[in-house]
Structures are given as C-alpha cells and as structure tokens.
C-alpha cells in the first residue's frame, strides 16, 4: 500500500470560501458568523472537487490512501478571535469528514485546530477530541505560529503547549507541525514561512527535554524537514556543543520527516541523511507547487517518482511508503487492520 501522509483539501467547493469571506466581512461589524450561515455543499460538489484533482492524481501516480486535512494556508489563525477560529475550524474539519465518508478507501482525516494568538493551546483539545473520537480522524496539524509570521507564541517545547500534548498522548495521535499563511511581508508563505517553521521546530526540539516529559509524543516535520537535512552536520555539532545526547537517541524516536521535496537531488539528500525509519512518503498534492518541471516534463509534486528512481531496499521502501505511516499514526494501523477483516 502507498500511503501519502500529507494532503490538503486545496480544491474544496467554493461555498467553503464564501463562508470564510462572509465570516471575515462580519468581523468588520463585530459580528461572529454562526456555522448555520454556511451555504450547503452537496455530495456531488465534493465529488466534482476531487475527481479531477486529488483522486485523478492518486490513480495516475499510483498512490492508495491520502492522509487528508484542511488547506493549510487557509487556516489563518491570526484572523479574528477565538470564536472566529473555532467556527472556521469546525467548518473545515466537518468537510474533511464528509470527504472521508464518501471515499473511505482513498482518504483518512487529520484535523485543523482552532488556534488563535494569545489563546492557550489546551483550548484546542476539545476539537481534537471531537475529530478523533467522533469523526475518526487520526492526527492533527499544529501551527507553532498562530500569529501568522510574527512568532508571538512560546516555543513548541514550552509548558504553554503541554496540556494539548497531554491530550495528544491520551488519544495516541501525532501532529504535523504546519504553519499557515503569513501576514508578515518578509516571509512568503510557502517559500519561506513554511520552511522557516519546519527548521525552527526542529531546533526547538533539539534544545529541549520535551520527549523526556512525553516519551510517546510524535511530530512530523513536513516539506522534507525544511533546512534540517541539508544542515544535519550543523545540528549534530550544535547538539554536541550544547552537551545534548546524540540526535538519534533523543529526537529520532519522536520526530519524523515527510518527502514533500520537489526535486530528485533533494530526495536523494534526505535519504542519505535521515534514516529510512524516520521518513514518511508525502506529496502535498495538490499544493504549494502545481506546475510541471520543464527539466523533467513531470509535475514537481509527484514525489513518488523521485523515490521510485532511487535504489531502495524492499524493507526501506515498505517503511517509507507504508510502515512508518502505520507506526506514527497508530489509529491508521488499527483502521486498516479493521478493513482487512
């Protein structure tokens, strides 16, 4: 089985964005638009949004199952207040649930969290529990910077985040560290802000004892880990200078990297530096880069093609395409075993 750990509903029906636009317009009048104001979305509209996009590409590229979440750039936790974020989050997660209900063989849900600047992360725990226990989701996307590029929150390793981590451990679900849109003109969202956040999260983990406090807590750092694989020697050296344990001993049991790297040399480097036990196949399709690479004639985000070009052992190939996803998302493994009965 080929499991893609990183997919977003970037092609959601237009009615979802209409609700968001109305919600934002209401903020100017100090109105919090209720969920009942949503324009109904039919099952056929959902099917139409997927059949010529994610589902078409799944079939063409030979992937079986996508771990699917709301569009990351649209989370925009910096807009409005806590109620704004909660209602928008519920609308997005409910739609993901409908996708997974219509296509249970193709998609499994990961939730957005209702984060807001200055609001305690534990306030997101109820929505996480709803999505996992009631909607059958298997993980969450965690934004380390709800301020949208201004970085006003404490580091991910601060006790500020601990109550949410306790809920993650209780539910046995991982988080993908994933920022949203940037309102800071210094940081292009997908070209800088995303990669900065990936790199920043890893360095925060390196300098902390978070995983001593939460031995079973699991994070996926997307986009190939940002700058981390390219500068692995720097991080090993910093860990040594800071008298930290070996990275393999205190980070790689809890931190994993996806393969959303959009050229073959980048994938080759990732596999040379990071153990196969810590790499999970992901493509982010249809996502940050949608075009065709003129050097190859293939889509940039067809990351399976890059992996297929490498000489991987059967064991490593199984880990990257399936085994590690089952390990990092235990609820996925239990679900798939149930499907086999």
mmCIF file of C-alpha atoms in Angstrom:
data_model
loop_
_atom_site.group_PDB
_atom_site.id
_atom_site.type_symbol
_atom_site.label_atom_id
_atom_site.label_comp_id
_atom_site.label_asym_id
_atom_site.label_seq_id
_atom_site.Cartn_x
_atom_site.Cartn_y
_atom_site.Cartn_z
ATOM 1 C CA UNK A 1 0.000 0.000 0.000
ATOM 2 C CA UNK A 2 1.183 3.531 -0.827
ATOM 3 C CA UNK A 3 0.126 5.976 1.899
ATOM 4 C CA UNK A 4 0.564 9.710 1.318
ATOM 5 C CA UNK A 5 0.844 11.371 4.732
ATOM 6 C CA UNK A 6 0.458 14.957 3.529
ATOM 7 C CA UNK A 7 -2.593 16.050 1.562
ATOM 8 C CA UNK A 8 -4.721 19.182 1.904
ATOM 9 C CA UNK A 9 -8.199 19.898 0.576
ATOM 10 C CA UNK A 10 -6.999 22.709 -1.665
ATOM 11 C CA UNK A 11 -9.820 22.136 -4.148
ATOM 12 C CA UNK A 12 -12.746 22.420 -1.725
ATOM 13 C CA UNK A 13 -16.046 23.678 -3.203
ATOM 14 C CA UNK A 14 -16.333 27.440 -3.454
ATOM 15 C CA UNK A 15 -19.091 27.579 -0.839
ATOM 16 C CA UNK A 16 -16.497 26.958 1.879
ATOM 17 C CA UNK A 17 -14.560 30.070 0.901
ATOM 18 C CA UNK A 18 -17.811 32.052 0.646
ATOM 19 C CA UNK A 19 -18.481 31.232 4.275
ATOM 20 C CA UNK A 20 -14.973 32.371 5.179
ATOM 21 C CA UNK A 21 -15.340 35.598 3.200
ATOM 22 C CA UNK A 22 -18.642 36.331 4.947
ATOM 23 C CA UNK A 23 -17.084 35.494 8.297
ATOM 24 C CA UNK A 24 -14.230 37.956 7.694
ATOM 25 C CA UNK A 25 -16.647 40.633 6.461
ATOM 26 C CA UNK A 26 -18.678 40.174 9.630
ATOM 27 C CA UNK A 27 -15.651 40.908 11.769
ATOM 28 C CA UNK A 28 -15.678 44.492 10.496
ATOM 29 C CA UNK A 29 -19.131 44.849 12.046
ATOM 30 C CA UNK A 30 -18.212 42.988 15.240
ATOM 31 C CA UNK A 31 -20.316 40.015 14.149
ATOM 32 C CA UNK A 32 -19.374 36.367 14.670
ATOM 33 C CA UNK A 33 -20.984 34.499 11.809
ATOM 34 C CA UNK A 34 -22.561 31.251 13.076
ATOM 35 C CA UNK A 35 -21.968 27.879 11.441
ATOM 36 C CA UNK A 36 -25.613 27.874 10.418
ATOM 37 C CA UNK A 37 -24.727 30.582 7.888
ATOM 38 C CA UNK A 38 -22.813 28.063 5.792
ATOM 39 C CA UNK A 39 -24.081 27.529 2.249
ATOM 40 C CA UNK A 40 -24.937 23.832 1.876
ATOM 41 C CA UNK A 41 -22.434 21.757 -0.092
ATOM 42 C CA UNK A 42 -23.796 18.706 -1.867
ATOM 43 C CA UNK A 43 -22.079 15.335 -2.109
ATOM 44 C CA UNK A 44 -21.864 15.834 -5.870
ATOM 45 C CA UNK A 45 -19.993 19.112 -5.367
ATOM 46 C CA UNK A 46 -17.489 17.309 -3.169
ATOM 47 C CA UNK A 47 -17.099 14.548 -5.731
ATOM 48 C CA UNK A 48 -16.587 17.087 -8.518
ATOM 49 C CA UNK A 49 -13.919 18.868 -6.480
ATOM 50 C CA UNK A 50 -11.916 15.650 -6.085
ATOM 51 C CA UNK A 51 -12.475 13.542 -9.185
ATOM 52 C CA UNK A 52 -10.443 15.788 -11.481
ATOM 53 C CA UNK A 53 -7.866 16.678 -8.859
ATOM 54 C CA UNK A 54 -6.697 14.534 -5.925
ATOM 55 C CA UNK A 55 -8.441 11.331 -6.994
ATOM 56 C CA UNK A 56 -7.282 11.671 -10.588
ATOM 57 C CA UNK A 57 -3.703 12.186 -9.414
ATOM 58 C CA UNK A 58 -3.894 9.304 -6.931
ATOM 59 C CA UNK A 59 -4.789 6.966 -9.772
ATOM 60 C CA UNK A 60 -2.249 8.396 -12.190
ATOM 61 C CA UNK A 61 0.635 8.322 -9.706
ATOM 62 C CA UNK A 62 -0.148 5.015 -8.063
ATOM 63 C CA UNK A 63 -0.951 6.068 -4.502
ATOM 64 C CA UNK A 64 -3.662 4.368 -2.499
ATOM 65 C CA UNK A 65 -4.561 6.433 0.555
ATOM 66 C CA UNK A 66 -4.070 10.102 1.443
ATOM 67 C CA UNK A 67 -3.988 11.411 4.996
ATOM 68 C CA UNK A 68 -6.132 14.461 4.308
ATOM 69 C CA UNK A 69 -6.561 17.763 6.139
ATOM 70 C CA UNK A 70 -7.968 21.244 5.509
ATOM 71 C CA UNK A 71 -5.968 23.638 3.347
ATOM 72 C CA UNK A 72 -3.060 24.762 5.496
ATOM 73 C CA UNK A 73 -2.711 28.254 4.055
ATOM 74 C CA UNK A 74 -6.385 28.907 4.776
ATOM 75 C CA UNK A 75 -6.203 28.078 8.495
ATOM 76 C CA UNK A 76 -5.127 31.711 9.036
ATOM 77 C CA UNK A 77 -5.334 31.562 12.799
ATOM 78 C CA UNK A 78 -4.364 35.232 13.043
ATOM 79 C CA UNK A 79 -7.706 36.357 11.596
ATOM 80 C CA UNK A 80 -10.439 37.341 14.023
ATOM 81 C CA UNK A 81 -10.743 35.949 17.521
ATOM 82 C CA UNK A 82 -11.045 32.586 19.229
ATOM 83 C CA UNK A 83 -14.683 32.188 18.203
ATOM 84 C CA UNK A 84 -13.832 33.041 14.587
ATOM 85 C CA UNK A 85 -11.138 30.399 14.510
ATOM 86 C CA UNK A 86 -13.271 27.784 16.224
ATOM 87 C CA UNK A 87 -16.165 28.149 13.795
ATOM 88 C CA UNK A 88 -13.907 28.204 10.741
ATOM 89 C CA UNK A 89 -12.059 25.158 12.024
ATOM 90 C CA UNK A 90 -15.251 23.211 12.613
ATOM 91 C CA UNK A 91 -16.485 24.057 9.119
ATOM 92 C CA UNK A 92 -13.230 22.843 7.569
ATOM 93 C CA UNK A 93 -12.998 19.673 9.658
ATOM 94 C CA UNK A 94 -16.633 18.764 9.026
ATOM 95 C CA UNK A 95 -15.967 18.971 5.287
ATOM 96 C CA UNK A 96 -12.909 16.720 5.575
ATOM 97 C CA UNK A 97 -15.087 14.209 7.416
ATOM 98 C CA UNK A 98 -17.555 14.232 4.545
ATOM 99 C CA UNK A 99 -14.736 13.587 2.060
ATOM 100 C CA UNK A 100 -13.528 10.635 4.120
ATOM 101 C CA UNK A 101 -17.079 9.294 4.404
ATOM 102 C CA UNK A 102 -17.625 9.489 0.649
ATOM 103 C CA UNK A 103 -14.208 7.984 -0.157
ATOM 104 C CA UNK A 104 -13.158 5.840 2.813
ATOM 105 C CA UNK A 105 -10.695 3.836 0.699
ATOM 106 C CA UNK A 106 -8.932 6.985 -0.545
ATOM 107 C CA UNK A 107 -8.851 9.439 2.359
ATOM 108 C CA UNK A 108 -8.469 9.452 6.121
ATOM 109 C CA UNK A 109 -8.784 12.658 8.116
ATOM 110 C CA UNK A 110 -6.346 14.849 10.013
ATOM 111 C CA UNK A 111 -7.800 17.911 11.683
ATOM 112 C CA UNK A 112 -7.111 21.600 11.779
ATOM 113 C CA UNK A 113 -7.036 23.036 15.303
ATOM 114 C CA UNK A 114 -8.892 26.192 16.415
ATOM 115 C CA UNK A 115 -5.795 28.088 17.462
ATOM 116 C CA UNK A 116 -5.606 31.849 17.996
ATOM 117 C CA UNK A 117 -2.796 34.207 19.048
ATOM 118 C CA UNK A 118 -2.617 34.511 22.809
ATOM 119 C CA UNK A 119 -5.105 31.703 23.434
ATOM 120 C CA UNK A 120 -3.968 28.693 25.449
ATOM 121 C CA UNK A 121 -3.360 25.643 23.207
ATOM 122 C CA UNK A 122 -5.415 23.498 25.594
ATOM 123 C CA UNK A 123 -8.466 25.318 24.209
ATOM 124 C CA UNK A 124 -7.947 23.285 21.037
ATOM 125 C CA UNK A 125 -8.200 19.976 22.871
ATOM 126 C CA UNK A 126 -11.982 19.666 22.616
ATOM 127 C CA UNK A 127 -11.933 19.974 18.832
ATOM 128 C CA UNK A 128 -9.078 17.475 18.610
ATOM 129 C CA UNK A 129 -11.060 15.013 20.714
ATOM 130 C CA UNK A 130 -14.221 15.582 18.658
ATOM 131 C CA UNK A 131 -12.385 14.918 15.415
ATOM 132 C CA UNK A 132 -10.628 11.815 16.700
ATOM 133 C CA UNK A 133 -13.379 10.220 18.744
ATOM 134 C CA UNK A 134 -16.451 11.259 16.720
ATOM 135 C CA UNK A 135 -15.152 11.802 13.174
ATOM 136 C CA UNK A 136 -12.490 9.083 13.071
ATOM 137 C CA UNK A 137 -9.517 11.367 12.394
ATOM 138 C CA UNK A 138 -6.033 10.035 13.106
ATOM 139 C CA UNK A 139 -3.984 13.160 13.872
ATOM 140 C CA UNK A 140 -3.824 16.942 13.739
ATOM 141 C CA UNK A 141 -1.949 19.804 12.161
ATOM 142 C CA UNK A 142 -0.350 22.010 14.809
ATOM 143 C CA UNK A 143 0.546 25.600 13.968
ATOM 144 C CA UNK A 144 3.582 26.754 16.009
ATOM 145 C CA UNK A 145 2.872 30.356 14.984
ATOM 146 C CA UNK A 146 -0.835 31.279 15.164
ATOM 147 C CA UNK A 147 0.166 34.931 14.724
ATOM 148 C CA UNK A 148 0.816 34.371 11.011
ATOM 149 C CA UNK A 149 4.509 35.149 10.703
ATOM 150 C CA UNK A 150 5.134 37.322 13.754
ATOM 151 C CA UNK A 151 6.066 34.434 16.068
ATOM 152 C CA UNK A 152 4.405 35.656 19.253
ATOM 153 C CA UNK A 153 3.833 32.198 20.782
ATOM 154 C CA UNK A 154 6.293 30.433 23.089
ATOM 155 C CA UNK A 155 8.416 27.671 21.538
ATOM 156 C CA UNK A 156 6.755 24.308 20.973
ATOM 157 C CA UNK A 157 8.819 22.957 23.835
ATOM 158 C CA UNK A 158 7.429 25.440 26.365
ATOM 159 C CA UNK A 159 4.980 24.214 29.012
ATOM 160 C CA UNK A 160 2.462 26.552 27.372
ATOM 161 C CA UNK A 161 1.803 23.653 24.954
ATOM 162 C CA UNK A 162 1.871 20.788 27.444
ATOM 163 C CA UNK A 163 -1.887 20.458 28.139
ATOM 164 C CA UNK A 164 -2.514 19.955 24.409
ATOM 165 C CA UNK A 165 0.286 17.399 24.244
ATOM 166 C CA UNK A 166 -1.325 15.539 27.117
ATOM 167 C CA UNK A 167 -4.489 15.222 25.036
ATOM 168 C CA UNK A 168 -2.490 14.063 22.012
ATOM 169 C CA UNK A 169 -0.823 11.380 24.114
ATOM 170 C CA UNK A 170 -4.149 10.340 25.612
ATOM 171 C CA UNK A 171 -5.675 9.970 22.139
ATOM 172 C CA UNK A 172 -2.450 8.448 20.728
ATOM 173 C CA UNK A 173 -2.306 10.819 17.754
ATOM 174 C CA UNK A 174 0.638 12.679 16.205
ATOM 175 C CA UNK A 175 0.820 16.262 14.983
ATOM 176 C CA UNK A 176 2.241 17.565 11.757
ATOM 177 C CA UNK A 177 3.976 20.866 12.519
ATOM 178 C CA UNK A 178 2.404 23.136 9.923
ATOM 179 C CA UNK A 179 2.141 26.913 9.851
ATOM 180 C CA UNK A 180 -0.473 28.739 7.824
ATOM 181 C CA UNK A 181 -0.492 31.910 5.751
ATOM 182 C CA UNK A 182 1.935 34.710 6.543
ATOM 183 C CA UNK A 183 0.793 38.263 7.194
ATOM 184 C CA UNK A 184 4.437 39.340 7.525
ATOM 185 C CA UNK A 185 5.699 40.635 4.145
ATOM 186 C CA UNK A 186 9.205 39.439 4.984
ATOM 187 C CA UNK A 187 8.106 35.809 4.715
ATOM 188 C CA UNK A 188 6.489 34.373 1.613
ATOM 189 C CA UNK A 189 4.096 31.736 2.951
ATOM 190 C CA UNK A 190 5.079 28.582 1.069
ATOM 191 C CA UNK A 191 8.583 29.609 0.006
ATOM 192 C CA UNK A 192 9.874 30.952 3.311
ATOM 193 C CA UNK A 193 7.404 30.826 6.213
ATOM 194 C CA UNK A 194 6.725 27.087 5.847
ATOM 195 C CA UNK A 195 10.395 26.168 5.546
ATOM 196 C CA UNK A 196 11.399 28.528 8.368
ATOM 197 C CA UNK A 197 8.833 26.922 10.662
ATOM 198 C CA UNK A 198 9.983 23.392 9.858
ATOM 199 C CA UNK A 199 13.578 24.287 10.627
ATOM 200 C CA UNK A 200 12.648 26.288 13.731
ATOM 201 C CA UNK A 201 10.579 23.461 15.198
ATOM 202 C CA UNK A 202 13.456 21.014 14.840
ATOM 203 C CA UNK A 203 15.862 23.371 16.599
ATOM 204 C CA UNK A 204 13.364 23.877 19.406
ATOM 205 C CA UNK A 205 13.141 20.124 19.860
ATOM 206 C CA UNK A 206 16.940 19.834 19.806
ATOM 207 C CA UNK A 207 17.408 22.276 22.681
ATOM 208 C CA UNK A 208 14.708 20.830 24.950
ATOM 209 C CA UNK A 209 13.837 17.822 27.061
ATOM 210 C CA UNK A 210 10.303 17.665 25.677
ATOM 211 C CA UNK A 211 10.497 13.990 24.839
ATOM 212 C CA UNK A 212 11.701 13.096 28.301
ATOM 213 C CA UNK A 213 8.422 14.550 29.549
ATOM 214 C CA UNK A 214 6.410 12.970 26.686
ATOM 215 C CA UNK A 215 8.205 9.814 25.505
ATOM 216 C CA UNK A 216 5.370 8.792 23.162
ATOM 217 C CA UNK A 217 4.664 12.223 21.643
ATOM 218 C CA UNK A 218 5.197 12.193 17.868
ATOM 219 C CA UNK A 219 5.691 15.013 15.382
ATOM 220 C CA UNK A 220 6.020 15.036 11.613
ATOM 221 C CA UNK A 221 8.071 17.897 10.234
ATOM 222 C CA UNK A 222 6.849 18.428 6.668
ATOM 223 C CA UNK A 223 8.483 19.650 3.478
ATOM 224 C CA UNK A 224 11.397 17.286 3.996
ATOM 225 C CA UNK A 225 12.284 18.915 7.300
ATOM 226 C CA UNK A 226 12.955 22.374 5.888
ATOM 227 C CA UNK A 227 16.675 23.097 6.060
ATOM 228 C CA UNK A 228 17.381 20.325 8.555
ATOM 229 C CA UNK A 229 18.694 17.548 6.275
ATOM 230 C CA UNK A 230 20.879 19.976 4.339
ATOM 231 C CA UNK A 231 22.446 21.228 7.587
ATOM 232 C CA UNK A 232 22.457 17.956 9.527
ATOM 233 C CA UNK A 233 26.124 18.378 10.417
ATOM 234 C CA UNK A 234 25.369 21.771 11.929
ATOM 235 C CA UNK A 235 22.658 20.291 14.115
ATOM 236 C CA UNK A 236 24.797 17.378 15.220
ATOM 237 C CA UNK A 237 27.542 19.873 16.055
ATOM 238 C CA UNK A 238 25.201 22.173 17.934
ATOM 239 C CA UNK A 239 23.851 19.240 19.916
ATOM 240 C CA UNK A 240 27.411 18.284 20.799
ATOM 241 C CA UNK A 241 28.351 21.832 21.803
ATOM 242 C CA UNK A 242 25.225 22.098 23.930
ATOM 243 C CA UNK A 243 26.055 18.789 25.651
ATOM 244 C CA UNK A 244 22.894 17.224 24.283
ATOM 245 C CA UNK A 245 22.594 13.478 23.625
ATOM 246 C CA UNK A 246 23.038 12.108 20.121
ATOM 247 C CA UNK A 247 20.174 13.208 17.880
ATOM 248 C CA UNK A 248 19.296 9.616 17.068
ATOM 249 C CA UNK A 249 18.907 8.869 20.764
ATOM 250 C CA UNK A 250 16.626 11.681 21.827
ATOM 251 C CA UNK A 251 14.929 13.101 18.726
ATOM 252 C CA UNK A 252 14.548 10.428 16.088
ATOM 253 C CA UNK A 253 12.288 8.291 18.242
ATOM 254 C CA UNK A 254 9.721 11.094 18.173
ATOM 255 C CA UNK A 255 10.385 13.259 15.103
ATOM 256 C CA UNK A 256 9.714 12.215 11.510
ATOM 257 C CA UNK A 257 10.065 13.862 8.109
ATOM 258 C CA UNK A 258 7.905 13.682 5.005
ATOM 259 C CA UNK A 259 9.071 13.611 1.378
ATOM 260 C CA UNK A 260 7.496 16.864 0.156
ATOM 261 C CA UNK A 261 10.724 17.831 -1.584
ATOM 262 C CA UNK A 262 10.218 18.717 -5.205
ATOM 263 C CA UNK A 263 13.337 17.532 -6.978
ATOM 264 C CA UNK A 264 15.318 14.308 -7.129
ATOM 265 C CA UNK A 265 18.588 15.656 -5.639
ATOM 266 C CA UNK A 266 16.663 16.852 -2.591
ATOM 267 C CA UNK A 267 15.090 13.425 -2.073
ATOM 268 C CA UNK A 268 18.496 11.787 -2.530
ATOM 269 C CA UNK A 269 19.952 14.032 0.173
ATOM 270 C CA UNK A 270 17.040 13.352 2.505
ATOM 271 C CA UNK A 271 17.569 9.598 2.194
ATOM 272 C CA UNK A 272 21.326 9.904 2.666
ATOM 273 C CA UNK A 273 20.997 11.934 5.866
ATOM 274 C CA UNK A 274 17.805 10.839 7.619
ATOM 275 C CA UNK A 275 17.259 7.147 8.469
ATOM 276 C CA UNK A 276 14.528 5.406 6.489
ATOM 277 C CA UNK A 277 12.813 4.689 9.821
ATOM 278 C CA UNK A 278 12.067 8.417 10.099
ATOM 279 C CA UNK A 279 10.840 9.185 6.583
ATOM 280 C CA UNK A 280 7.178 9.055 5.573
ATOM 281 C CA UNK A 281 6.017 9.408 1.993
ATOM 282 C CA UNK A 282 4.149 12.644 1.342
ATOM 283 C CA UNK A 283 3.416 14.755 -1.712
ATOM 284 C CA UNK A 284 1.254 17.694 -0.550
ATOM 285 C CA UNK A 285 -0.679 17.411 -3.797
ATOM 286 C CA UNK A 286 -2.492 19.478 -4.912
ATOM 287 C CA UNK A 287 -0.483 22.040 -3.031
ATOM 288 C CA UNK A 288 2.352 24.501 -2.884
ATOM 289 C CA UNK A 289 3.780 23.828 -6.343
ATOM 290 C CA UNK A 290 1.329 22.717 -9.010
ATOM 291 C CA UNK A 291 3.253 23.090 -12.235
ATOM 292 C CA UNK A 292 5.343 20.828 -14.455
ATOM 293 C CA UNK A 293 9.119 20.869 -14.145
ATOM 294 C CA UNK A 294 10.498 21.800 -17.589
ATOM 295 C CA UNK A 295 13.658 19.828 -16.831
ATOM 296 C CA UNK A 296 11.786 16.547 -16.393
ATOM 297 C CA UNK A 297 8.417 17.090 -18.049
ATOM 298 C CA UNK A 298 6.756 15.811 -14.849
ATOM 299 C CA UNK A 299 4.867 17.518 -12.054
ATOM 300 C CA UNK A 300 7.108 18.933 -9.336
ATOM 301 C CA UNK A 301 4.894 17.418 -6.624
ATOM 302 C CA UNK A 302 4.968 13.868 -7.991
ATOM 303 C CA UNK A 303 7.317 12.863 -5.188
ATOM 304 C CA UNK A 304 6.673 9.143 -5.635
ATOM 305 C CA UNK A 305 8.502 9.365 -8.945
ATOM 306 C CA UNK A 306 11.649 10.562 -7.162
ATOM 307 C CA UNK A 307 11.523 7.722 -4.666
ATOM 308 C CA UNK A 308 10.915 5.199 -7.433
ATOM 309 C CA UNK A 309 14.113 6.419 -9.097
ATOM 310 C CA UNK A 310 16.225 5.516 -6.042
ATOM 311 C CA UNK A 311 17.776 2.161 -5.280
ATOM 312 C CA UNK A 312 15.958 1.399 -2.071
ATOM 313 C CA UNK A 313 15.855 -1.953 -0.354
ATOM 314 C CA UNK A 314 12.451 -3.605 -0.185
ATOM 315 C CA UNK A 315 12.483 -3.040 3.559
ATOM 316 C CA UNK A 316 13.196 0.698 3.309
ATOM 317 C CA UNK A 317 10.670 1.127 0.521
ATOM 318 C CA UNK A 318 7.986 -0.515 2.682
ATOM 319 C CA UNK A 319 8.858 1.703 5.656
ATOM 320 C CA UNK A 320 8.676 4.927 3.642
ATOM 321 C CA UNK A 321 5.527 4.121 1.684
ATOM 322 C CA UNK A 322 3.508 2.346 4.368
ATOM 323 C CA UNK A 323 5.167 1.025 7.508
ATOM 324 C CA UNK A 324 6.205 4.333 9.052
ATOM 325 C CA UNK A 325 2.778 5.876 8.491
ATOM 326 C CA UNK A 326 1.191 2.972 10.350
ATOM 327 C CA UNK A 327 3.726 3.408 13.160
ATOM 328 C CA UNK A 328 3.378 7.169 13.532
ATOM 329 C CA UNK A 329 -0.429 7.100 13.135
ATOM 330 C CA UNK A 330 -1.451 4.097 15.272
ATOM 331 C CA UNK A 331 -5.124 4.790 14.671
ATOM 332 C CA UNK A 332 -4.483 4.387 10.955
ATOM 333 C CA UNK A 333 -2.932 0.983 11.515
ATOM 334 C CA UNK A 334 -5.905 -0.137 13.583
ATOM 335 C CA UNK A 335 -8.308 1.161 10.953
ATOM 336 C CA UNK A 336 -6.511 -0.607 8.119
ATOM 337 C CA UNK A 337 -6.413 -3.857 10.060
ATOM 338 C CA UNK A 338 -10.143 -3.479 10.562
ATOM 339 C CA UNK A 339 -10.646 -3.048 6.831
ATOM 340 C CA UNK A 340 -8.881 -6.327 6.210
ATOM 341 C CA UNK A 341 -11.361 -8.324 8.290
#
